PDB file of C-alpha atoms in Angstrom:
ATOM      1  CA  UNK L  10      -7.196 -29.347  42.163  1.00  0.00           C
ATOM      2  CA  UNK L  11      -7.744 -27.151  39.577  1.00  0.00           C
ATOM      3  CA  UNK L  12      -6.903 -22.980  40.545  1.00  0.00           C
ATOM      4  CA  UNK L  13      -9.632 -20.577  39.297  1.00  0.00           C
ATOM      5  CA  UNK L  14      -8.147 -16.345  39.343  1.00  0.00           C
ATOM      6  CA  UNK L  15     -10.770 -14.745  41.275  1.00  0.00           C
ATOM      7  CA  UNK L  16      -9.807 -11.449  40.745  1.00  0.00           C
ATOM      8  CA  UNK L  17      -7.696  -9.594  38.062  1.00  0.00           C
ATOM      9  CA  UNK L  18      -5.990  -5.919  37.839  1.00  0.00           C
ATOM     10  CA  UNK L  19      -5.111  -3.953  35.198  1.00  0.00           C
ATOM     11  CA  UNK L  20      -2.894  -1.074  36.590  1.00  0.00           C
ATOM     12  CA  UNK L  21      -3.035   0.926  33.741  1.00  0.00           C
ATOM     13  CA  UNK L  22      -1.457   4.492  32.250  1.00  0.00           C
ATOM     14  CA  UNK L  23      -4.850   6.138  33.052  1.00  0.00           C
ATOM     15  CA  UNK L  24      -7.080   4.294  35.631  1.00  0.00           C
ATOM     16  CA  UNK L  25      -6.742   0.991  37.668  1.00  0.00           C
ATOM     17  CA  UNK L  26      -9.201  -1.386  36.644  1.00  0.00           C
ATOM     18  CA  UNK L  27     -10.220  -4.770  39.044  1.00  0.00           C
ATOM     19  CA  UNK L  28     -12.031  -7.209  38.224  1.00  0.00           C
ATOM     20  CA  UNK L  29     -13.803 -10.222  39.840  1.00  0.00           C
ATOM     21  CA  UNK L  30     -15.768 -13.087  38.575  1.00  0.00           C
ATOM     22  CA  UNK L  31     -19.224 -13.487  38.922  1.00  0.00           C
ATOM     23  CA  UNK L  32     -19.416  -9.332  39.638  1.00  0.00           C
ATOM     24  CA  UNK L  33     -17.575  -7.778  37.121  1.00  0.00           C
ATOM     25  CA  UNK L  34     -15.182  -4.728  37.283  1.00  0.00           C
ATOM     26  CA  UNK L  35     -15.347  -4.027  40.968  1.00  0.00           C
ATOM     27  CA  UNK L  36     -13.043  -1.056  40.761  1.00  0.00           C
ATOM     28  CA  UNK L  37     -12.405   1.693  38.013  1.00  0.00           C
ATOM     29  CA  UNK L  38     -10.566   4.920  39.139  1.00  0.00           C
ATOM     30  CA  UNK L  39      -7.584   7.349  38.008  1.00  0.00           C
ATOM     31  CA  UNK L  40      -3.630   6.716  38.648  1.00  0.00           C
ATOM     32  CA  UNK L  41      -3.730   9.392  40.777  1.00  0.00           C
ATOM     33  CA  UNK L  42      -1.937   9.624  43.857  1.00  0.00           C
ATOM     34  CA  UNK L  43      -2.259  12.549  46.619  1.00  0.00           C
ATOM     35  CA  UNK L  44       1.006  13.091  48.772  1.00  0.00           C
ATOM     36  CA  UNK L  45       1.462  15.715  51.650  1.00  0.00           C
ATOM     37  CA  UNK L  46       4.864  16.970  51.491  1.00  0.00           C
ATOM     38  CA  UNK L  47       5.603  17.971  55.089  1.00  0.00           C
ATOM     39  CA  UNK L  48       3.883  15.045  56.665  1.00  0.00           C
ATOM     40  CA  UNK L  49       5.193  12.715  53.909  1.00  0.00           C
ATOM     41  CA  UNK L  50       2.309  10.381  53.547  1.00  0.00           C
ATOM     42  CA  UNK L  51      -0.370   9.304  51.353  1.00  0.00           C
ATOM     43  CA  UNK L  52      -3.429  11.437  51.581  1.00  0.00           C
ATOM     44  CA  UNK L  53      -5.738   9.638  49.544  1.00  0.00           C
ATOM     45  CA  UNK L  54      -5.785   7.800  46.141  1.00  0.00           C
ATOM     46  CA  UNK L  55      -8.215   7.449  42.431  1.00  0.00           C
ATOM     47  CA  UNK L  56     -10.926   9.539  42.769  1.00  0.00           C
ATOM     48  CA  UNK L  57     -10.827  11.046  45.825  1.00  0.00           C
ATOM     49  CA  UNK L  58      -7.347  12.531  44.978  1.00  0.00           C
ATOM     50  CA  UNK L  59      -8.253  13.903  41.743  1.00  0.00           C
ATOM     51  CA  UNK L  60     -10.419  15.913  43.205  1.00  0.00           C
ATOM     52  CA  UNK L  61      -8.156  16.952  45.650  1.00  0.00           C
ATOM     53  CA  UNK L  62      -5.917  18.505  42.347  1.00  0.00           C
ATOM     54  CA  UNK L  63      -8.501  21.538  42.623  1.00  0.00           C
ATOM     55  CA  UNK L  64      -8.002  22.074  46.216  1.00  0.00           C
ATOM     56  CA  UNK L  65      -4.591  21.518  46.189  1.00  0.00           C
ATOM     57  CA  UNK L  66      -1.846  24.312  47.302  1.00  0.00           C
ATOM     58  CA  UNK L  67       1.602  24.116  47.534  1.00  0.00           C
ATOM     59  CA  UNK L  68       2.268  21.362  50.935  1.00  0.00           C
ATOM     60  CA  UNK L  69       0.623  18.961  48.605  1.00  0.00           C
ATOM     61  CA  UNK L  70       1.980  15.932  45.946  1.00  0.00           C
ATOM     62  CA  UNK L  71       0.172  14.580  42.924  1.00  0.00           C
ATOM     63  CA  UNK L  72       1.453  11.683  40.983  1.00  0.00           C
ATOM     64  CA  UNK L  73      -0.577  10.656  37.888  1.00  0.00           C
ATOM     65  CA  UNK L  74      -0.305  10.407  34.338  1.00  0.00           C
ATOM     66  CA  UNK L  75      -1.681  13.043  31.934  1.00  0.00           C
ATOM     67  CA  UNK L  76      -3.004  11.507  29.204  1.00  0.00           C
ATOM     68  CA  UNK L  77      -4.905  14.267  27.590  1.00  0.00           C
ATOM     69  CA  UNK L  78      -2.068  14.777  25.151  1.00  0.00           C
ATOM     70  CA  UNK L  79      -1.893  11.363  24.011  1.00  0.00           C
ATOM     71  CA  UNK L  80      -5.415  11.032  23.884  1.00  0.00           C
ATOM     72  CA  UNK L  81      -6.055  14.171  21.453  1.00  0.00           C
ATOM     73  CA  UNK L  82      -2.928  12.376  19.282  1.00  0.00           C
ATOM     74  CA  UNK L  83      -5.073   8.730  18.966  1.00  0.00           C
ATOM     75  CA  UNK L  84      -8.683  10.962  17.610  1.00  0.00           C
ATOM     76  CA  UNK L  85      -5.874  13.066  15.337  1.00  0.00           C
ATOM     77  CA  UNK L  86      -5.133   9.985  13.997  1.00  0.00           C
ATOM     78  CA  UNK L  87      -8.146   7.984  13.798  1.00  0.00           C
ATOM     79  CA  UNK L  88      -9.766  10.879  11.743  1.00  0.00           C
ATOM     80  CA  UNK L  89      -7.064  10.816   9.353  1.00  0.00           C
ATOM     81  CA  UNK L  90      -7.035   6.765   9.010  1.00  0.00           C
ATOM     82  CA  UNK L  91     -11.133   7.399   8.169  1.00  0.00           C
ATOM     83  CA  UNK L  92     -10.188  10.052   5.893  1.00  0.00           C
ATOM     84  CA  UNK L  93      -7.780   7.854   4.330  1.00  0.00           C
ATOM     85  CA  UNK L  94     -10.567   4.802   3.937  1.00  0.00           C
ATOM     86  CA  UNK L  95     -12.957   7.253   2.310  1.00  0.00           C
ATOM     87  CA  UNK L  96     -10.480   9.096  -0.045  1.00  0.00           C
ATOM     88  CA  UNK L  97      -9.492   5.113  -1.523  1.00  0.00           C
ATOM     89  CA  UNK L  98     -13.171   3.948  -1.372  1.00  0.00           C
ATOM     90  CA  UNK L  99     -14.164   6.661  -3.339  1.00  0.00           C
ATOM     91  CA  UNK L 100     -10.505   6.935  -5.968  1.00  0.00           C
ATOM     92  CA  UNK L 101     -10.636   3.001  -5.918  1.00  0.00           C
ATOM     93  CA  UNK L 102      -7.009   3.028  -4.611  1.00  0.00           C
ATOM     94  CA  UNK L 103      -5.813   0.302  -2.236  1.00  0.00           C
ATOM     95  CA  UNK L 104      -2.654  -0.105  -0.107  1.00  0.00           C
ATOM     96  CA  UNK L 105       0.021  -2.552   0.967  1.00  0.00           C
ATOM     97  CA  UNK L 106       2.393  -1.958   4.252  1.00  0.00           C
ATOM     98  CA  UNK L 107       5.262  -4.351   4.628  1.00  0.00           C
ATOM     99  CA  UNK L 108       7.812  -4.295   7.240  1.00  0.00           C
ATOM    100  CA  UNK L 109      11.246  -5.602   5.926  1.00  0.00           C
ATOM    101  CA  UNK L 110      12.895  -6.546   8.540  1.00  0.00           C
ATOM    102  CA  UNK L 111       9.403  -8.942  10.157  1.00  0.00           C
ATOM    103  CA  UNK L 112       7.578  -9.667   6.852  1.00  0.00           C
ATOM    104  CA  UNK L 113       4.764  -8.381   8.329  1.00  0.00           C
ATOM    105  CA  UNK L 114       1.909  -7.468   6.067  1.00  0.00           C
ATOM    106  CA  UNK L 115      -0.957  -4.403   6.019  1.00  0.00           C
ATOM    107  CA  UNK L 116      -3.418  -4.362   3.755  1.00  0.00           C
ATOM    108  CA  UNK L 117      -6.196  -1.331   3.173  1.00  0.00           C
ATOM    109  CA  UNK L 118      -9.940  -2.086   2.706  1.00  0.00           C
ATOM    110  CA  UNK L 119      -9.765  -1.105  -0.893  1.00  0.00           C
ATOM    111  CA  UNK L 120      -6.996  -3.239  -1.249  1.00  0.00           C
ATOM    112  CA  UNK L 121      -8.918  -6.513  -0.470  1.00  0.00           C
ATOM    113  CA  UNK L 122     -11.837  -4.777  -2.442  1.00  0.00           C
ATOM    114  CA  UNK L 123      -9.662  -4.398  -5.743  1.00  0.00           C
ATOM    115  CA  UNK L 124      -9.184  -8.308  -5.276  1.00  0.00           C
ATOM    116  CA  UNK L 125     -12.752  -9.347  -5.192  1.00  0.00           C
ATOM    117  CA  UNK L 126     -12.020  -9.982  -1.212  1.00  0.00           C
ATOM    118  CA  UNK L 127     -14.403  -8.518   2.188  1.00  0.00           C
ATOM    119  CA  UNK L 128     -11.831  -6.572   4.202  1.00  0.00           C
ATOM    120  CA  UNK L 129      -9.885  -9.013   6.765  1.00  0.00           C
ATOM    121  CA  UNK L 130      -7.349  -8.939   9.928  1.00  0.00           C
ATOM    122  CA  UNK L 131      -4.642 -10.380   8.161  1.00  0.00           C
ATOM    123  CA  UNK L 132      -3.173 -10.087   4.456  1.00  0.00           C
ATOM    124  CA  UNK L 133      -3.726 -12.899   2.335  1.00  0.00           C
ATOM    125  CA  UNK L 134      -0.514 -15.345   1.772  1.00  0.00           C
ATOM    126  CA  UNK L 135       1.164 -14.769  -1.021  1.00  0.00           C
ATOM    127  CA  UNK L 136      -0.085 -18.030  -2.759  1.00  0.00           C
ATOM    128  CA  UNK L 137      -3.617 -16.769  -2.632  1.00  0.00           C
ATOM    129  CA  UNK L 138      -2.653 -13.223  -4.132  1.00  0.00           C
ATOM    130  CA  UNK L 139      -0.612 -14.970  -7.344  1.00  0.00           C
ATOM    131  CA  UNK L 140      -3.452 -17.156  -8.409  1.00  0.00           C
ATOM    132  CA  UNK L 141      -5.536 -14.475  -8.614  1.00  0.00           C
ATOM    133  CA  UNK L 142      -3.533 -12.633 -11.250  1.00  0.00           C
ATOM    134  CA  UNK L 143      -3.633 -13.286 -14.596  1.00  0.00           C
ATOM    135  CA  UNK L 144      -0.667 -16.362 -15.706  1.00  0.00           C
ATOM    136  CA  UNK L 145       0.318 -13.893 -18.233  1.00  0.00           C
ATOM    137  CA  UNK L 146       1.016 -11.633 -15.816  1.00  0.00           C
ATOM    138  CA  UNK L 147       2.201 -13.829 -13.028  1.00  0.00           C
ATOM    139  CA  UNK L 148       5.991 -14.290 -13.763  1.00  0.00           C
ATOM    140  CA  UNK L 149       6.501 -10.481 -13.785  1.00  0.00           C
ATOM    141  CA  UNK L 150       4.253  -9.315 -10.798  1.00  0.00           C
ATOM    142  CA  UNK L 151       6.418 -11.992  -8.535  1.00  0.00           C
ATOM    143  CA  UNK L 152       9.508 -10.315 -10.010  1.00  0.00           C
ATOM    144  CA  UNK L 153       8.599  -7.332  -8.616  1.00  0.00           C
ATOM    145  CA  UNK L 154       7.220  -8.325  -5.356  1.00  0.00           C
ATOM    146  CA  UNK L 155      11.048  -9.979  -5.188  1.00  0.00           C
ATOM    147  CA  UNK L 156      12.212  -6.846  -5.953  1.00  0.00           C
ATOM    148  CA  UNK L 157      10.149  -5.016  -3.504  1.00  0.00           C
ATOM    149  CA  UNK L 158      11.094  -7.392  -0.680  1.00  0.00           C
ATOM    150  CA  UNK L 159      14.469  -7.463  -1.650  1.00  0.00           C
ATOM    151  CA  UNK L 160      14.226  -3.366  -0.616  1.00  0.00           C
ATOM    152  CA  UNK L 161      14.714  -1.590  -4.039  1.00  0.00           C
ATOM    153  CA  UNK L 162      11.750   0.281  -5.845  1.00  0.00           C
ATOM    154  CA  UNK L 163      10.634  -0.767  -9.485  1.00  0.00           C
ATOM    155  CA  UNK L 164       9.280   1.303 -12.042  1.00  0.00           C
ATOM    156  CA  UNK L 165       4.840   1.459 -12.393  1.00  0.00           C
ATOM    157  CA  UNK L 166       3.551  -1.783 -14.088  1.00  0.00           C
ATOM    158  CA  UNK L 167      -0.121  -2.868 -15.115  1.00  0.00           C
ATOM    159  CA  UNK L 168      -1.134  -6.478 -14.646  1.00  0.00           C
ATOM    160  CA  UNK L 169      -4.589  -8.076 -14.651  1.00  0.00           C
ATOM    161  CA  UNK L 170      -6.433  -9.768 -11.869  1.00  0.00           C
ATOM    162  CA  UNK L 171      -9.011 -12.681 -12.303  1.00  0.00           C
ATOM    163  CA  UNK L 172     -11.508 -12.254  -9.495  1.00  0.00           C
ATOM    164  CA  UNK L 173     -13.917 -14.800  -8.559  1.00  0.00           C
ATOM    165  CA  UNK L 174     -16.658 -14.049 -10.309  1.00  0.00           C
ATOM    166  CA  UNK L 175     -14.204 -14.126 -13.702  1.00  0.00           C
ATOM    167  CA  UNK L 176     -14.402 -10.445 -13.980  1.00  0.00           C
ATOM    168  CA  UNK L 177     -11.024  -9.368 -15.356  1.00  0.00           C
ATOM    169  CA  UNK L 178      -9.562  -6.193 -13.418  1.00  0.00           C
ATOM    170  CA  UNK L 179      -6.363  -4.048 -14.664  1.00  0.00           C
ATOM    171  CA  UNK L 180      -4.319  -2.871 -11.984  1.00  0.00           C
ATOM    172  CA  UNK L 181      -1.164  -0.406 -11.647  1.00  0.00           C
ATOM    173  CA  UNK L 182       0.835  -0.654  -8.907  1.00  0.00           C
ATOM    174  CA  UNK L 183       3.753   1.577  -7.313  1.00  0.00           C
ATOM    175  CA  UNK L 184       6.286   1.253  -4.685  1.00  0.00           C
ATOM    176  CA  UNK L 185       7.871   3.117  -2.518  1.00  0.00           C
ATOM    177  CA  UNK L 186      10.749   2.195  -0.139  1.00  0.00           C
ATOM    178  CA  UNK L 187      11.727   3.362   3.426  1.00  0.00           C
ATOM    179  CA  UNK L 188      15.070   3.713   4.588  1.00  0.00           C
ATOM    180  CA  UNK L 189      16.412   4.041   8.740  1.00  0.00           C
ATOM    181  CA  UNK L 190      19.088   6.122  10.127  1.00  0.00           C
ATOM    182  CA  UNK L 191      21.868   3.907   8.854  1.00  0.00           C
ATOM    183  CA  UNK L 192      20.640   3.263   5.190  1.00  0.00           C
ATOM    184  CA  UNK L 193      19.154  -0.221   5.753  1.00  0.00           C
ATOM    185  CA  UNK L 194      15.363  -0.568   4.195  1.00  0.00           C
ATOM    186  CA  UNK L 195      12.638  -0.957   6.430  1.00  0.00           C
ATOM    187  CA  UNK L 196       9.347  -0.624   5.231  1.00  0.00           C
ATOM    188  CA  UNK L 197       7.593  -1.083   1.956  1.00  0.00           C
ATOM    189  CA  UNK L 198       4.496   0.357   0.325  1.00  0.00           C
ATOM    190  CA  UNK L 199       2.432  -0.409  -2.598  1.00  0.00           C
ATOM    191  CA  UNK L 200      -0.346   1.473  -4.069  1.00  0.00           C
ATOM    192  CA  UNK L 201      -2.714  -0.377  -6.510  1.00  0.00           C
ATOM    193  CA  UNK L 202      -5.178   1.770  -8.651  1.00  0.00           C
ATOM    194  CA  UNK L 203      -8.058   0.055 -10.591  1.00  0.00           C
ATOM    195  CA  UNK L 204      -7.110   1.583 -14.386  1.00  0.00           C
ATOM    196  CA  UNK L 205      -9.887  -1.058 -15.929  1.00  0.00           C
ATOM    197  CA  UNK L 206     -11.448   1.780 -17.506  1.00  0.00           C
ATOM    198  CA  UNK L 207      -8.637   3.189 -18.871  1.00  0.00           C
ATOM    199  CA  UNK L 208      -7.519   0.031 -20.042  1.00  0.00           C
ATOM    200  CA  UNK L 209     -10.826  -1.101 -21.831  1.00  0.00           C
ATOM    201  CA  UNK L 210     -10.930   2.177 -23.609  1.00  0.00           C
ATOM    202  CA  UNK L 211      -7.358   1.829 -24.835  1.00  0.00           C
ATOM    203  CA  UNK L 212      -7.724  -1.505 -26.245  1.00  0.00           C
ATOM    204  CA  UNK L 213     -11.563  -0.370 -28.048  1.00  0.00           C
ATOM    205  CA  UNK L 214      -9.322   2.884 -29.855  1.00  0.00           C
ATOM    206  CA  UNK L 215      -6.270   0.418 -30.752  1.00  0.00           C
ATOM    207  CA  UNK L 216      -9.345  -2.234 -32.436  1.00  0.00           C
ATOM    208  CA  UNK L 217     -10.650   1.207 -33.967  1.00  0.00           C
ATOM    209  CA  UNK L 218      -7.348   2.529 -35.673  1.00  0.00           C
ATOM    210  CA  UNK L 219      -6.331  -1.283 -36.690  1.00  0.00           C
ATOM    211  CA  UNK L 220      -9.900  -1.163 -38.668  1.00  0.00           C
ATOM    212  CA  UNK L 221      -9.519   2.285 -40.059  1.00  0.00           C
ATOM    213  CA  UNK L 222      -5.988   1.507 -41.409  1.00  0.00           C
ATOM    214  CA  UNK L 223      -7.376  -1.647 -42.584  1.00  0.00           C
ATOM    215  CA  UNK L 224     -10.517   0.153 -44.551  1.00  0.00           C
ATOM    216  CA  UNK L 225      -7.663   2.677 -46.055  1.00  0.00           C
ATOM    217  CA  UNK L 226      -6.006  -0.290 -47.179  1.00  0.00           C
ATOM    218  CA  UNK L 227      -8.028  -1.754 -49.019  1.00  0.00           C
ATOM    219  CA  UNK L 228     -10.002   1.292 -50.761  1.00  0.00           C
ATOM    220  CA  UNK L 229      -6.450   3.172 -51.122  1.00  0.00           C
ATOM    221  CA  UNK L 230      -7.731   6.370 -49.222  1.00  0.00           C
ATOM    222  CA  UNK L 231      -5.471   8.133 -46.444  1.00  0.00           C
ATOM    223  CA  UNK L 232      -6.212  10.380 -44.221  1.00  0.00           C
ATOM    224  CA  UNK L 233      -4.989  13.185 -42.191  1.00  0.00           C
ATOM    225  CA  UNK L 234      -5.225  15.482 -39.057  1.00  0.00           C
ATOM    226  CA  UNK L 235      -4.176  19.001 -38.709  1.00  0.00           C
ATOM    227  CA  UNK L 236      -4.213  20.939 -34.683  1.00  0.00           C
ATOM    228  CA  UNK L 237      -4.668  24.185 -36.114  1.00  0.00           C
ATOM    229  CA  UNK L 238      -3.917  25.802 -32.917  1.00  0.00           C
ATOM    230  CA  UNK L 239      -0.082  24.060 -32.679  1.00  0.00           C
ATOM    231  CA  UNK L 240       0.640  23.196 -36.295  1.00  0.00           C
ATOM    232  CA  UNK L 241       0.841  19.894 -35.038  1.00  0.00           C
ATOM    233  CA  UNK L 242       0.094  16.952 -37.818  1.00  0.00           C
ATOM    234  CA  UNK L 243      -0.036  13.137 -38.306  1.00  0.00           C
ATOM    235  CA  UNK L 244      -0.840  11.307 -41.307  1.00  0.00           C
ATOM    236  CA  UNK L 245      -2.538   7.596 -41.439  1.00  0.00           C
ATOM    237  CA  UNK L 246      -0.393   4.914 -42.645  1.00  0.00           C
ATOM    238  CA  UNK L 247      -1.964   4.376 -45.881  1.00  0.00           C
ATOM    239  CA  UNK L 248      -1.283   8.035 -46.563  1.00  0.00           C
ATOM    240  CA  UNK L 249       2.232   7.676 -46.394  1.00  0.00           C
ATOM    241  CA  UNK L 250       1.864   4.765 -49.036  1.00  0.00           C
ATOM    242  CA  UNK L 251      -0.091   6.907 -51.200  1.00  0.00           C
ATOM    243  CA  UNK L 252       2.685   9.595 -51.037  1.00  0.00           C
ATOM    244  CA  UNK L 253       5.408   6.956 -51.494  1.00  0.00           C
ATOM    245  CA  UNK L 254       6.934   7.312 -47.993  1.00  0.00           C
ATOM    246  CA  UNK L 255       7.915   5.469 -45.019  1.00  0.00           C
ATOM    247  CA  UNK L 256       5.777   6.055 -42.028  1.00  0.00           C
TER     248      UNK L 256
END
């Protein structure tokens, strides 16, 4: 014979809830209790005895919980976590918690966005994460996830990402490491920043100067730059030929 639960209770912080199949939650009222003092009984209970708190005077009891407190605290907090989405939505910065001591993973939304991924409960495994970045790059970025895991901080790095549409991302990456009471680390976080911009127009100027140098080269012409404002000065490579000098 095979036992079906009827009915269930949750006897919460803030209300008791019961429930019973086929009808539902039967029951929802406050953990409130209403106690006289000189008779030393029970006067009433939920509902009825919060609204006895008005009425009350000083013969009477009230055991509860007040939650309002703890209640303002979880908004407080949910407001900041939505300011938090936002602000890395809009800066296309992403986040990684780790706990140390569980291996427990957090990602951000941006974070999964930065890897070409919709946002998810869980972190991807680590497996999933290295094929995505570029092999190049692969043997140092596990280094420093080692590192990371390992408790100690490294120093900023860039590596690339292949996502899967073959679009080739650049991202930098920090750490950060938290310690307990006694010393021992217990928490990790990374923050990833998309610097494919920055990147792209770094590599166009390098392709630039290598074809100016190259042009000076072979027509023998230098060049020069003066910052009349700081004095400051810097001289192509070809100049310094031209002048007999080592660059």
């Amino acid at each position: 014979m095979k036992l079906v639960p009827e009915v269930g209770i949750d006897l919460g912080t803030a209300n008791i809830l019961v429930y019973r199949r086929g009808k539902g939650i039967v029951l929802n009222e406050p953990t409130v209790v209403a106690m006289s003092i000189q008779q030393k009984k029970v006067l009433a209970v939920g509902n009825e005895a919060r609204e006895m708190i008005a009425l009350g005077d000083g013969n009477m009891l009230f055991v509860g919980h007040d939650i309002t407190e703890r209640v303002a605290l979880a908004e407080r907090v949910e407001r900041e976590h939505v300011r938090l989405r936002y602000a890395q939505e809009v800066s296309h910065v992403g986040s990684v918690e780790i706990n140390l001591i569980t291996g427990e993973r957090w990602w951000s939304d941006e974070m999964y966005r930065l890897h070409g991924m919709e946002p998810q409960g869980a972190a991807p495994a680590y497996p999933e994460v290295w094929a995505q970045i570029h092999p190049d790059d692969r043997e140092y970025a596990q280094q420093m996830t080692e590192e990371v895991l390992a408790g100690r901080t490294h120093e900023p790095f860039v590596f690339r990402l292949i996502l899967p549409s073959g679009e080739i991302r650049h991202l930098l990456q920090h750490s950060r490491i938290e310690h307990d009471a006694d010393g021992t680390a217990v928490r990790a976080t990374r923050v990833a920043s998309d610097v494919t911009m920055l990147q792209t127009a770094q590599a166009d100027l390098d392709r630039e100067r290598q074809r100016l140098q190259l042009a000076q080269h072979i027509s023998s012409v230098g060049s020069g730059e003066t910052n009349l404002l700081t004095g400051e000065r810097w001289w192509s490579a070809q100049m310094y030929e031209l002048f007999g000098l080592t660059p």
